[in-house]
Amino acid sequence: MNNSQQRERRERLQRVLQPMQTRPSFSAEEIKAACLEDSPAFVTRIINQLADDGIIEMDRTEGRMTWRDEPAKFKVDAWIDRQIHGGQITQTPEQERPRERLVRLGAAQLRTAELIAILVRTGRQGESALQVGERIANRFGENLAQLPRQGHAELKQISAAISEPAFCQIMAGIELGRRVAVAGQDQSAEKIRITSSLIAVEYARRVYARLVEDRQQEEFHIITLDTKHQPIGHHQITVGTLDASLVHPREVFRPAIRDAAAAIVIVHNHPSGDPTPSREDRKVMQLLSDAGELIGIKVLDSIIVASTRSISMRDEK
């Protein structure tokens, strides 16, 4: 497409978008009547593209469209650029590209779609990384907390551009953000001391919120504590069904010895949502308590986190 063709297409798009932006809601027929220079089919394509991009919502019952956000916030020029240049970020004005905007404005100023686009890095023919980000951001909307629970297949259904590397980059970015947030909470709050089962439960439920939310498989972790019972570190021991034959004291206490811990708190989840201790839970607790007595590292408690509630096994005795 040469410059003359690009200019003509830009003018056509602007003609169709202008009457839309003056209305909080509109029908296709209203926009077609306001754009007599352009074919009804062209107007329909623009409306459908805006809906696909999550910029407007269609009420098929009443046949009207409404803006997801205030029309004045819609970045018309940036959207038109994407239509003209086939959605390729390299063709978008440099100041509008996600990475350049992050450097210039800071990550906090970027839209969710732009942050996802940076993680995706590259799109595919006809669909840029930014368009992939728009699709994912629009799909989850206010339910962004659901994004970490999606598998590769689920995200690939939203966009075929989500390759395995792109999926891994998205999930790694989410997990890094979660860990930074937890570390920030620990540093900003007064250093906690785990002196009761209630404090242990509250602390475990906050730090291991992901285990409550994911509800996919059982995981076994320990919290190492110093002589004042203040947390030193968090360590994952196993992933999978809890079994005394798999949770060997050597694997559990190795990180505790490395941390020079005086005590540990065990944490594991019940994906079923029911925190009631099983026979195997009690067997593991006893095994590790006995081993801890021998090596001088006390097992203070074993916390089971679940969606309904979390419990202390010390309290359940």
PDB file of C-alpha atoms in Angstrom:
ATOM      1  CA  MET A   1       0.000   0.000   0.000  1.00  0.00           C
ATOM      2  CA  ASN A   2       1.585   3.278  -1.129  1.00  0.00           C
ATOM      3  CA  ASN A   3       1.361   6.596   0.706  1.00  0.00           C
ATOM      4  CA  SER A   4      -1.609   7.802  -1.331  1.00  0.00           C
ATOM      5  CA  GLN A   5      -3.550   4.611  -0.590  1.00  0.00           C
ATOM      6  CA  GLN A   6      -2.647   4.814   3.090  1.00  0.00           C
ATOM      7  CA  ARG A   7      -3.867   8.404   3.250  1.00  0.00           C
ATOM      8  CA  GLU A   8      -7.142   7.495   1.551  1.00  0.00           C
ATOM      9  CA  ARG A   9      -7.752   4.557   3.891  1.00  0.00           C
ATOM     10  CA  ARG A  10      -6.972   6.722   6.920  1.00  0.00           C
ATOM     11  CA  GLU A  11      -9.553   9.279   5.797  1.00  0.00           C
ATOM     12  CA  ARG A  12     -12.199   6.574   5.285  1.00  0.00           C
ATOM     13  CA  LEU A  13     -11.569   5.138   8.745  1.00  0.00           C
ATOM     14  CA  GLN A  14     -11.733   8.575  10.337  1.00  0.00           C
ATOM     15  CA  ARG A  15     -15.054   9.292   8.601  1.00  0.00           C
ATOM     16  CA  VAL A  16     -16.598   6.129  10.073  1.00  0.00           C
ATOM     17  CA  LEU A  17     -15.131   6.549  13.547  1.00  0.00           C
ATOM     18  CA  GLN A  18     -16.009  10.219  13.975  1.00  0.00           C
ATOM     19  CA  PRO A  19     -19.813   9.791  14.301  1.00  0.00           C
ATOM     20  CA  MET A  20     -19.307   6.807  16.612  1.00  0.00           C
ATOM     21  CA  GLN A  21     -17.267   8.884  19.048  1.00  0.00           C
ATOM     22  CA  THR A  22     -20.032  11.472  19.383  1.00  0.00           C
ATOM     23  CA  ARG A  23     -22.476   8.832  20.656  1.00  0.00           C
ATOM     24  CA  PRO A  24     -22.375   6.851  23.936  1.00  0.00           C
ATOM     25  CA  SER A  25     -24.197   4.079  22.068  1.00  0.00           C
ATOM     26  CA  PHE A  26     -25.164   3.566  18.458  1.00  0.00           C
ATOM     27  CA  SER A  27     -26.577   1.117  15.941  1.00  0.00           C
ATOM     28  CA  ALA A  28     -24.954   0.054  12.692  1.00  0.00           C
ATOM     29  CA  GLU A  29     -27.768   1.701  10.772  1.00  0.00           C
ATOM     30  CA  GLU A  30     -27.125   5.070  12.472  1.00  0.00           C
ATOM     31  CA  ILE A  31     -23.448   5.002  11.493  1.00  0.00           C
ATOM     32  CA  LYS A  32     -24.220   3.908   7.930  1.00  0.00           C
ATOM     33  CA  ALA A  33     -26.670   6.820   7.607  1.00  0.00           C
ATOM     34  CA  ALA A  34     -23.960   9.219   8.829  1.00  0.00           C
ATOM     35  CA  CYS A  35     -21.352   7.802   6.414  1.00  0.00           C
ATOM     36  CA  LEU A  36     -23.064   7.876   3.029  1.00  0.00           C
ATOM     37  CA  GLU A  37     -19.694   8.242   1.257  1.00  0.00           C
ATOM     38  CA  ASP A  38     -18.691   4.760   2.383  1.00  0.00           C
ATOM     39  CA  SER A  39     -20.307   1.446   1.596  1.00  0.00           C
ATOM     40  CA  PRO A  40     -22.476  -0.219   4.265  1.00  0.00           C
ATOM     41  CA  ALA A  41     -20.193  -3.275   4.078  1.00  0.00           C
ATOM     42  CA  PHE A  42     -17.152  -1.150   4.950  1.00  0.00           C
ATOM     43  CA  VAL A  43     -18.944   0.379   7.946  1.00  0.00           C
ATOM     44  CA  THR A  44     -19.964  -3.110   9.118  1.00  0.00           C
ATOM     45  CA  ARG A  45     -16.341  -4.334   8.874  1.00  0.00           C
ATOM     46  CA  ILE A  46     -15.126  -1.422  11.008  1.00  0.00           C
ATOM     47  CA  ILE A  47     -17.790  -2.065  13.661  1.00  0.00           C
ATOM     48  CA  ASN A  48     -16.934  -5.782  13.754  1.00  0.00           C
ATOM     49  CA  GLN A  49     -13.210  -5.011  14.063  1.00  0.00           C
ATOM     50  CA  LEU A  50     -13.829  -2.653  16.983  1.00  0.00           C
ATOM     51  CA  ALA A  51     -15.883  -5.383  18.663  1.00  0.00           C
ATOM     52  CA  ASP A  52     -13.171  -8.013  18.029  1.00  0.00           C
ATOM     53  CA  ASP A  53     -10.609  -5.663  19.586  1.00  0.00           C
ATOM     54  CA  GLY A  54     -12.809  -5.263  22.666  1.00  0.00           C
ATOM     55  CA  ILE A  55     -13.260  -1.516  22.155  1.00  0.00           C
ATOM     56  CA  ILE A  56     -17.050  -1.706  21.792  1.00  0.00           C
ATOM     57  CA  GLU A  57     -19.619  -4.228  22.966  1.00  0.00           C
ATOM     58  CA  MET A  58     -22.512  -5.488  20.885  1.00  0.00           C
ATOM     59  CA  ASP A  59     -25.955  -5.975  22.375  1.00  0.00           C
ATOM     60  CA  ARG A  60     -27.377  -8.374  19.810  1.00  0.00           C
ATOM     61  CA  THR A  61     -30.824  -8.248  21.436  1.00  0.00           C
ATOM     62  CA  GLU A  62     -31.247  -4.504  20.933  1.00  0.00           C
ATOM     63  CA  GLY A  63     -28.856  -4.227  17.986  1.00  0.00           C
ATOM     64  CA  ARG A  64     -26.820  -1.452  19.594  1.00  0.00           C
ATOM     65  CA  MET A  65     -23.141  -0.967  20.351  1.00  0.00           C
ATOM     66  CA  THR A  66     -21.681   0.652  23.475  1.00  0.00           C
ATOM     67  CA  TRP A  67     -18.131   1.715  24.297  1.00  0.00           C
ATOM     68  CA  ARG A  68     -16.260  -0.359  26.876  1.00  0.00           C
ATOM     69  CA  ASP A  69     -14.546   2.822  28.030  1.00  0.00           C
ATOM     70  CA  GLU A  70     -15.256   6.516  27.509  1.00  0.00           C
ATOM     71  CA  PRO A  71     -15.116   7.346  23.763  1.00  0.00           C
ATOM     72  CA  ALA A  72     -12.701  10.207  24.497  1.00  0.00           C
ATOM     73  CA  LYS A  73     -10.142   7.679  25.819  1.00  0.00           C
ATOM     74  CA  PHE A  74     -10.139   5.725  22.556  1.00  0.00           C
ATOM     75  CA  LYS A  75      -6.785   6.338  20.836  1.00  0.00           C
ATOM     76  CA  VAL A  76      -8.093   6.788  17.318  1.00  0.00           C
ATOM     77  CA  ASP A  77      -4.786   7.425  15.540  1.00  0.00           C
ATOM     78  CA  ALA A  78      -3.049   4.421  17.114  1.00  0.00           C
ATOM     79  CA  TRP A  79      -5.978   2.136  16.212  1.00  0.00           C
ATOM     80  CA  ILE A  80      -6.056   3.436  12.629  1.00  0.00           C
ATOM     81  CA  ASP A  81      -2.290   2.903  12.315  1.00  0.00           C
ATOM     82  CA  ARG A  82      -2.770  -0.737  13.268  1.00  0.00           C
ATOM     83  CA  GLN A  83      -5.442  -1.189  10.613  1.00  0.00           C
ATOM     84  CA  ILE A  84      -3.327   0.427   7.905  1.00  0.00           C
ATOM     85  CA  HIS A  85      -0.064  -1.336   8.716  1.00  0.00           C
ATOM     86  CA  GLY A  86      -1.562  -4.771   9.263  1.00  0.00           C
ATOM     87  CA  GLY A  87      -1.079  -4.622  13.027  1.00  0.00           C
ATOM     88  CA  GLN A  88       2.703  -4.876  12.858  1.00  0.00           C
ATOM     89  CA  ILE A  89       4.275  -3.022  15.801  1.00  0.00           C
ATOM     90  CA  THR A  90       7.325  -2.145  13.695  1.00  0.00           C
ATOM     91  CA  GLN A  91       5.035  -0.084  11.456  1.00  0.00           C
ATOM     92  CA  THR A  92       3.409   1.699  14.389  1.00  0.00           C
ATOM     93  CA  PRO A  93       4.799   5.153  15.261  1.00  0.00           C
ATOM     94  CA  GLU A  94       7.741   4.617  17.599  1.00  0.00           C
ATOM     95  CA  GLN A  95       6.246   6.660  20.430  1.00  0.00           C
ATOM     96  CA  GLU A  96       3.215   4.323  20.489  1.00  0.00           C
ATOM     97  CA  ARG A  97       5.140   1.037  20.696  1.00  0.00           C
ATOM     98  CA  PRO A  98       4.815  -0.770  24.060  1.00  0.00           C
ATOM     99  CA  ARG A  99       8.543  -1.090  24.777  1.00  0.00           C
ATOM    100  CA  GLU A 100       9.259   2.522  23.906  1.00  0.00           C
ATOM    101  CA  ARG A 101       6.303   3.663  26.014  1.00  0.00           C
ATOM    102  CA  LEU A 102       7.567   1.592  28.958  1.00  0.00           C
ATOM    103  CA  VAL A 103      11.021   3.162  28.750  1.00  0.00           C
ATOM    104  CA  ARG A 104       9.563   6.645  28.416  1.00  0.00           C
ATOM    105  CA  LEU A 105       6.653   6.452  30.868  1.00  0.00           C
ATOM    106  CA  GLY A 106       7.349   3.482  33.154  1.00  0.00           C
ATOM    107  CA  ALA A 107       5.601   0.103  33.315  1.00  0.00           C
ATOM    108  CA  ALA A 108       2.786   1.364  35.552  1.00  0.00           C
ATOM    109  CA  GLN A 109       1.530   3.642  32.761  1.00  0.00           C
ATOM    110  CA  LEU A 110       1.076   0.833  30.232  1.00  0.00           C
ATOM    111  CA  ARG A 111      -2.250  -0.853  29.560  1.00  0.00           C
ATOM    112  CA  THR A 112      -2.564  -4.561  30.366  1.00  0.00           C
ATOM    113  CA  ALA A 113      -2.575  -5.336  26.640  1.00  0.00           C
ATOM    114  CA  GLU A 114       0.753  -3.542  26.191  1.00  0.00           C
ATOM    115  CA  LEU A 115       2.375  -5.408  29.096  1.00  0.00           C
ATOM    116  CA  ILE A 116       1.234  -8.729  27.633  1.00  0.00           C
ATOM    117  CA  ALA A 117       2.519  -7.675  24.199  1.00  0.00           C
ATOM    118  CA  ILE A 118       5.994  -7.085  25.649  1.00  0.00           C
ATOM    119  CA  LEU A 119       5.954 -10.591  27.139  1.00  0.00           C
ATOM    120  CA  VAL A 120       4.655 -12.164  23.912  1.00  0.00           C
ATOM    121  CA  ARG A 121       7.390 -10.265  21.996  1.00  0.00           C
ATOM    122  CA  THR A 122       6.386 -11.336  18.475  1.00  0.00           C
ATOM    123  CA  GLY A 123       3.074 -11.976  16.773  1.00  0.00           C
ATOM    124  CA  ARG A 124       2.430 -13.678  13.463  1.00  0.00           C
ATOM    125  CA  GLN A 125       1.508 -12.579   9.964  1.00  0.00           C
ATOM    126  CA  GLY A 126      -1.566 -10.369  10.204  1.00  0.00           C
ATOM    127  CA  GLU A 127      -1.547 -10.219  14.005  1.00  0.00           C
ATOM    128  CA  SER A 128       0.994  -8.230  15.992  1.00  0.00           C
ATOM    129  CA  ALA A 129       2.078  -8.893  19.563  1.00  0.00           C
ATOM    130  CA  LEU A 130       0.007  -5.871  20.603  1.00  0.00           C
ATOM    131  CA  GLN A 131      -3.095  -7.326  18.984  1.00  0.00           C
ATOM    132  CA  VAL A 132      -2.426 -10.596  20.818  1.00  0.00           C
ATOM    133  CA  GLY A 133      -2.183  -8.591  24.044  1.00  0.00           C
ATOM    134  CA  GLU A 134      -5.479  -6.850  23.236  1.00  0.00           C
ATOM    135  CA  ARG A 135      -7.217 -10.177  22.662  1.00  0.00           C
ATOM    136  CA  ILE A 136      -6.012 -11.653  25.956  1.00  0.00           C
ATOM    137  CA  ALA A 137      -6.692  -8.477  27.963  1.00  0.00           C
ATOM    138  CA  ASN A 138     -10.192  -8.209  26.505  1.00  0.00           C
ATOM    139  CA  ARG A 139     -10.967 -11.872  27.090  1.00  0.00           C
ATOM    140  CA  PHE A 140     -10.228 -11.686  30.810  1.00  0.00           C
ATOM    141  CA  GLY A 141     -11.292  -8.073  31.417  1.00  0.00           C
ATOM    142  CA  GLU A 142     -11.967  -7.631  35.126  1.00  0.00           C
ATOM    143  CA  ASN A 143     -11.098 -11.307  35.794  1.00  0.00           C
ATOM    144  CA  LEU A 144      -7.367 -10.932  35.201  1.00  0.00           C
ATOM    145  CA  ALA A 145      -6.692 -13.158  38.235  1.00  0.00           C
ATOM    146  CA  GLN A 146      -7.855 -16.063  36.043  1.00  0.00           C
ATOM    147  CA  LEU A 147      -4.960 -15.591  33.602  1.00  0.00           C
ATOM    148  CA  PRO A 148      -2.315 -17.514  35.635  1.00  0.00           C
ATOM    149  CA  ARG A 149      -4.644 -20.543  35.702  1.00  0.00           C
ATOM    150  CA  GLN A 150      -4.770 -20.879  31.916  1.00  0.00           C
ATOM    151  CA  GLY A 151      -2.782 -23.526  30.113  1.00  0.00           C
ATOM    152  CA  HIS A 152      -1.010 -23.154  26.784  1.00  0.00           C
ATOM    153  CA  ALA A 153      -3.941 -24.688  24.914  1.00  0.00           C
ATOM    154  CA  GLU A 154      -6.431 -22.231  26.437  1.00  0.00           C
ATOM    155  CA  LEU A 155      -4.366 -19.170  25.494  1.00  0.00           C
ATOM    156  CA  LYS A 156      -3.683 -20.546  22.020  1.00  0.00           C
ATOM    157  CA  GLN A 157      -7.446 -20.700  21.471  1.00  0.00           C
ATOM    158  CA  ILE A 158      -7.548 -16.933  22.078  1.00  0.00           C
ATOM    159  CA  SER A 159      -4.683 -16.329  19.643  1.00  0.00           C
ATOM    160  CA  ALA A 160      -2.742 -18.784  17.501  1.00  0.00           C
ATOM    161  CA  ALA A 161       0.266 -16.471  17.977  1.00  0.00           C
ATOM    162  CA  ILE A 162       0.711 -17.774  21.550  1.00  0.00           C
ATOM    163  CA  SER A 163       3.615 -20.122  20.926  1.00  0.00           C
ATOM    164  CA  GLU A 164       5.135 -22.226  23.697  1.00  0.00           C
ATOM    165  CA  PRO A 165       7.922 -19.650  24.300  1.00  0.00           C
ATOM    166  CA  ALA A 166       5.321 -16.845  24.436  1.00  0.00           C
ATOM    167  CA  PHE A 167       3.220 -18.843  26.913  1.00  0.00           C
ATOM    168  CA  CYS A 168       6.288 -19.478  29.102  1.00  0.00           C
ATOM    169  CA  GLN A 169       7.215 -15.781  29.014  1.00  0.00           C
ATOM    170  CA  ILE A 170       3.704 -14.735  30.083  1.00  0.00           C
ATOM    171  CA  MET A 171       3.597 -17.215  32.972  1.00  0.00           C
ATOM    172  CA  ALA A 172       7.139 -16.374  34.072  1.00  0.00           C
ATOM    173  CA  GLY A 173       6.262 -12.665  34.098  1.00  0.00           C
ATOM    174  CA  ILE A 174       3.150 -13.306  36.192  1.00  0.00           C
ATOM    175  CA  GLU A 175       5.012 -15.481  38.705  1.00  0.00           C
ATOM    176  CA  LEU A 176       7.889 -13.005  39.019  1.00  0.00           C
ATOM    177  CA  GLY A 177       5.380 -10.228  39.682  1.00  0.00           C
ATOM    178  CA  ARG A 178       3.698 -12.336  42.358  1.00  0.00           C
ATOM    179  CA  ARG A 179       7.005 -13.066  44.094  1.00  0.00           C
ATOM    180  CA  VAL A 180       8.057  -9.418  44.001  1.00  0.00           C
ATOM    181  CA  ALA A 181       4.700  -8.444  45.521  1.00  0.00           C
ATOM    182  CA  VAL A 182       5.083 -10.997  48.337  1.00  0.00           C
ATOM    183  CA  ALA A 183       8.655  -9.859  49.012  1.00  0.00           C
ATOM    184  CA  GLY A 184       7.477  -6.249  49.106  1.00  0.00           C
ATOM    185  CA  GLN A 185       4.772  -7.079  51.614  1.00  0.00           C
ATOM    186  CA  ASP A 186       7.294  -8.868  53.826  1.00  0.00           C
ATOM    187  CA  GLN A 187       9.703  -5.925  53.768  1.00  0.00           C
ATOM    188  CA  SER A 188       7.108  -3.201  54.246  1.00  0.00           C
ATOM    189  CA  ALA A 189       5.441  -4.894  57.208  1.00  0.00           C
ATOM    190  CA  GLU A 190       6.974  -5.292  60.627  1.00  0.00           C
ATOM    191  CA  LYS A 191       8.933  -8.542  60.794  1.00  0.00           C
ATOM    192  CA  ILE A 192       6.429 -11.216  61.739  1.00  0.00           C
ATOM    193  CA  ARG A 193       7.028 -13.757  64.490  1.00  0.00           C
ATOM    194  CA  ILE A 194       5.214 -17.054  64.228  1.00  0.00           C
ATOM    195  CA  THR A 195       4.317 -17.542  67.876  1.00  0.00           C
ATOM    196  CA  SER A 196       0.901 -19.190  67.502  1.00  0.00           C
ATOM    197  CA  SER A 197      -1.023 -21.447  65.157  1.00  0.00           C
ATOM    198  CA  LEU A 198      -3.305 -18.523  64.222  1.00  0.00           C
ATOM    199  CA  ILE A 199      -0.351 -16.417  63.047  1.00  0.00           C
ATOM    200  CA  ALA A 200       1.086 -19.429  61.211  1.00  0.00           C
ATOM    201  CA  VAL A 201      -2.195 -20.002  59.350  1.00  0.00           C
ATOM    202  CA  GLU A 202      -2.604 -16.332  58.392  1.00  0.00           C
ATOM    203  CA  TYR A 203       0.997 -16.068  57.230  1.00  0.00           C
ATOM    204  CA  ALA A 204       0.837 -19.291  55.188  1.00  0.00           C
ATOM    205  CA  ARG A 205      -2.448 -18.328  53.574  1.00  0.00           C
ATOM    206  CA  ARG A 206      -1.018 -14.958  52.501  1.00  0.00           C
ATOM    207  CA  VAL A 207       2.340 -16.199  51.239  1.00  0.00           C
ATOM    208  CA  TYR A 208       0.891 -19.282  49.563  1.00  0.00           C
ATOM    209  CA  ALA A 209      -2.242 -17.656  48.135  1.00  0.00           C
ATOM    210  CA  ARG A 210      -1.324 -19.170  44.767  1.00  0.00           C
ATOM    211  CA  LEU A 211      -1.812 -22.686  46.158  1.00  0.00           C
ATOM    212  CA  VAL A 212      -5.336 -21.731  47.234  1.00  0.00           C
ATOM    213  CA  GLU A 213      -6.182 -20.149  43.886  1.00  0.00           C
ATOM    214  CA  ASP A 214      -4.581 -22.643  41.489  1.00  0.00           C
ATOM    215  CA  ARG A 215      -6.231 -25.750  42.937  1.00  0.00           C
ATOM    216  CA  GLN A 216      -4.472 -27.958  40.383  1.00  0.00           C
ATOM    217  CA  GLN A 217      -2.144 -30.257  42.265  1.00  0.00           C
ATOM    218  CA  GLU A 218      -0.790 -30.815  45.728  1.00  0.00           C
ATOM    219  CA  GLU A 219       2.439 -29.030  46.681  1.00  0.00           C
ATOM    220  CA  PHE A 220       4.594 -29.404  49.781  1.00  0.00           C
ATOM    221  CA  HIS A 221       6.591 -26.430  51.109  1.00  0.00           C
ATOM    222  CA  ILE A 222       8.416 -25.402  54.270  1.00  0.00           C
ATOM    223  CA  ILE A 223       8.958 -22.022  55.913  1.00  0.00           C
ATOM    224  CA  THR A 224      12.307 -21.818  57.697  1.00  0.00           C
ATOM    225  CA  LEU A 225      12.455 -19.795  60.946  1.00  0.00           C
ATOM    226  CA  ASP A 226      15.203 -18.275  63.057  1.00  0.00           C
ATOM    227  CA  THR A 227      15.552 -18.560  66.851  1.00  0.00           C
ATOM    228  CA  LYS A 228      12.899 -15.842  67.312  1.00  0.00           C
ATOM    229  CA  HIS A 229      10.567 -17.765  64.988  1.00  0.00           C
ATOM    230  CA  GLN A 230      10.831 -15.084  62.309  1.00  0.00           C
ATOM    231  CA  PRO A 231      10.689 -16.362  58.711  1.00  0.00           C
ATOM    232  CA  ILE A 232      14.009 -16.795  56.933  1.00  0.00           C
ATOM    233  CA  GLY A 233      12.913 -18.361  53.647  1.00  0.00           C
ATOM    234  CA  HIS A 234      10.300 -20.377  51.725  1.00  0.00           C
ATOM    235  CA  HIS A 235      11.184 -23.651  50.002  1.00  0.00           C
ATOM    236  CA  GLN A 236       9.224 -25.978  47.721  1.00  0.00           C
ATOM    237  CA  ILE A 237       9.954 -29.638  48.504  1.00  0.00           C
ATOM    238  CA  THR A 238       7.635 -31.721  46.306  1.00  0.00           C
ATOM    239  CA  VAL A 239       4.805 -31.369  43.792  1.00  0.00           C
ATOM    240  CA  GLY A 240       2.195 -34.111  43.523  1.00  0.00           C
ATOM    241  CA  THR A 241       0.208 -36.364  45.796  1.00  0.00           C
ATOM    242  CA  LEU A 242       1.522 -36.224  49.361  1.00  0.00           C
ATOM    243  CA  ASP A 243       3.092 -39.525  50.356  1.00  0.00           C
ATOM    244  CA  ALA A 244       5.385 -40.280  53.296  1.00  0.00           C
ATOM    245  CA  SER A 245       7.601 -42.324  51.005  1.00  0.00           C
ATOM    246  CA  LEU A 246       8.166 -39.265  48.789  1.00  0.00           C
ATOM    247  CA  VAL A 247       8.646 -36.642  51.519  1.00  0.00           C
ATOM    248  CA  HIS A 248      12.008 -37.777  52.842  1.00  0.00           C
ATOM    249  CA  PRO A 249      13.357 -35.902  55.894  1.00  0.00           C
ATOM    250  CA  ARG A 250      16.632 -35.401  54.056  1.00  0.00           C
ATOM    251  CA  GLU A 251      14.906 -33.327  51.343  1.00  0.00           C
ATOM    252  CA  VAL A 252      12.817 -31.404  53.875  1.00  0.00           C
ATOM    253  CA  PHE A 253      15.589 -30.462  56.265  1.00  0.00           C
ATOM    254  CA  ARG A 254      18.332 -29.811  53.702  1.00  0.00           C
ATOM    255  CA  PRO A 255      17.144 -26.222  53.003  1.00  0.00           C
ATOM    256  CA  ALA A 256      16.477 -25.722  56.727  1.00  0.00           C
ATOM    257  CA  ILE A 257      20.075 -26.654  57.543  1.00  0.00           C
ATOM    258  CA  ARG A 258      21.305 -24.409  54.720  1.00  0.00           C
ATOM    259  CA  ASP A 259      19.285 -21.513  56.206  1.00  0.00           C
ATOM    260  CA  ALA A 260      20.664 -22.301  59.705  1.00  0.00           C
ATOM    261  CA  ALA A 261      17.020 -22.526  60.796  1.00  0.00           C
ATOM    262  CA  ALA A 262      15.963 -23.189  64.373  1.00  0.00           C
ATOM    263  CA  ALA A 263      12.490 -24.359  63.343  1.00  0.00           C
ATOM    264  CA  ILE A 264      10.247 -24.904  60.327  1.00  0.00           C
ATOM    265  CA  VAL A 265       6.562 -24.686  59.480  1.00  0.00           C
ATOM    266  CA  ILE A 266       5.230 -27.182  56.952  1.00  0.00           C
ATOM    267  CA  VAL A 267       2.725 -25.934  54.372  1.00  0.00           C
ATOM    268  CA  HIS A 268       0.818 -27.956  51.814  1.00  0.00           C
ATOM    269  CA  ASN A 269      -2.452 -27.538  49.970  1.00  0.00           C
ATOM    270  CA  HIS A 270      -5.556 -29.638  49.390  1.00  0.00           C
ATOM    271  CA  PRO A 271      -6.758 -28.945  45.829  1.00  0.00           C
ATOM    272  CA  SER A 272     -10.116 -30.506  46.747  1.00  0.00           C
ATOM    273  CA  GLY A 273     -10.865 -27.446  48.885  1.00  0.00           C
ATOM    274  CA  ASP A 274     -11.336 -29.530  52.064  1.00  0.00           C
ATOM    275  CA  PRO A 275      -8.488 -28.932  54.564  1.00  0.00           C
ATOM    276  CA  THR A 276      -9.334 -31.893  56.799  1.00  0.00           C
ATOM    277  CA  PRO A 277      -6.028 -33.731  57.525  1.00  0.00           C
ATOM    278  CA  SER A 278      -5.789 -37.178  55.970  1.00  0.00           C
ATOM    279  CA  ARG A 279      -4.110 -40.214  57.524  1.00  0.00           C
ATOM    280  CA  GLU A 280      -1.151 -39.586  55.198  1.00  0.00           C
ATOM    281  CA  ASP A 281      -0.947 -35.948  56.354  1.00  0.00           C
ATOM    282  CA  ARG A 282      -0.666 -37.072  59.975  1.00  0.00           C
ATOM    283  CA  LYS A 283       1.876 -39.727  59.082  1.00  0.00           C
ATOM    284  CA  VAL A 284       4.102 -37.178  57.318  1.00  0.00           C
ATOM    285  CA  MET A 285       3.747 -34.710  60.200  1.00  0.00           C
ATOM    286  CA  GLN A 286       4.842 -37.329  62.728  1.00  0.00           C
ATOM    287  CA  LEU A 287       7.728 -38.510  60.564  1.00  0.00           C
ATOM    288  CA  LEU A 288       9.136 -35.024  60.147  1.00  0.00           C
ATOM    289  CA  SER A 289       8.533 -34.030  63.783  1.00  0.00           C
ATOM    290  CA  ASP A 290      10.537 -37.059  64.936  1.00  0.00           C
ATOM    291  CA  ALA A 291      13.329 -36.318  62.445  1.00  0.00           C
ATOM    292  CA  GLY A 292      13.404 -32.674  63.540  1.00  0.00           C
ATOM    293  CA  GLU A 293      13.829 -33.644  67.177  1.00  0.00           C
ATOM    294  CA  LEU A 294      16.866 -35.722  66.256  1.00  0.00           C
ATOM    295  CA  ILE A 295      18.658 -32.989  64.321  1.00  0.00           C
ATOM    296  CA  GLY A 296      17.582 -30.070  66.513  1.00  0.00           C
ATOM    297  CA  ILE A 297      15.209 -28.297  64.129  1.00  0.00           C
ATOM    298  CA  LYS A 298      11.705 -28.162  65.584  1.00  0.00           C
ATOM    299  CA  VAL A 299       8.624 -28.628  63.408  1.00  0.00           C
ATOM    300  CA  LEU A 300       6.399 -25.915  64.860  1.00  0.00           C
ATOM    301  CA  ASP A 301       3.287 -26.665  62.835  1.00  0.00           C
ATOM    302  CA  SER A 302       1.887 -28.090  59.626  1.00  0.00           C
ATOM    303  CA  ILE A 303      -0.554 -25.819  57.812  1.00  0.00           C
ATOM    304  CA  ILE A 304      -3.035 -27.107  55.247  1.00  0.00           C
ATOM    305  CA  VAL A 305      -4.299 -24.388  52.896  1.00  0.00           C
ATOM    306  CA  ALA A 306      -7.510 -24.895  50.914  1.00  0.00           C
ATOM    307  CA  SER A 307     -10.140 -22.779  49.181  1.00  0.00           C
ATOM    308  CA  THR A 308     -12.728 -23.120  51.953  1.00  0.00           C
ATOM    309  CA  ARG A 309     -10.360 -22.414  54.853  1.00  0.00           C
ATOM    310  CA  SER A 310      -6.881 -23.209  56.152  1.00  0.00           C
ATOM    311  CA  ILE A 311      -6.057 -25.143  59.304  1.00  0.00           C
ATOM    312  CA  SER A 312      -3.232 -25.849  61.718  1.00  0.00           C
ATOM    313  CA  MET A 313      -2.623 -29.558  62.317  1.00  0.00           C
ATOM    314  CA  ARG A 314      -1.380 -28.702  65.810  1.00  0.00           C
ATOM    315  CA  ASP A 315      -4.865 -27.360  66.576  1.00  0.00           C
ATOM    316  CA  GLU A 316      -6.541 -30.377  64.976  1.00  0.00           C
ATOM    317  CA  LYS A 317      -4.958 -32.858  67.377  1.00  0.00           C
TER     318      LYS A 317
END
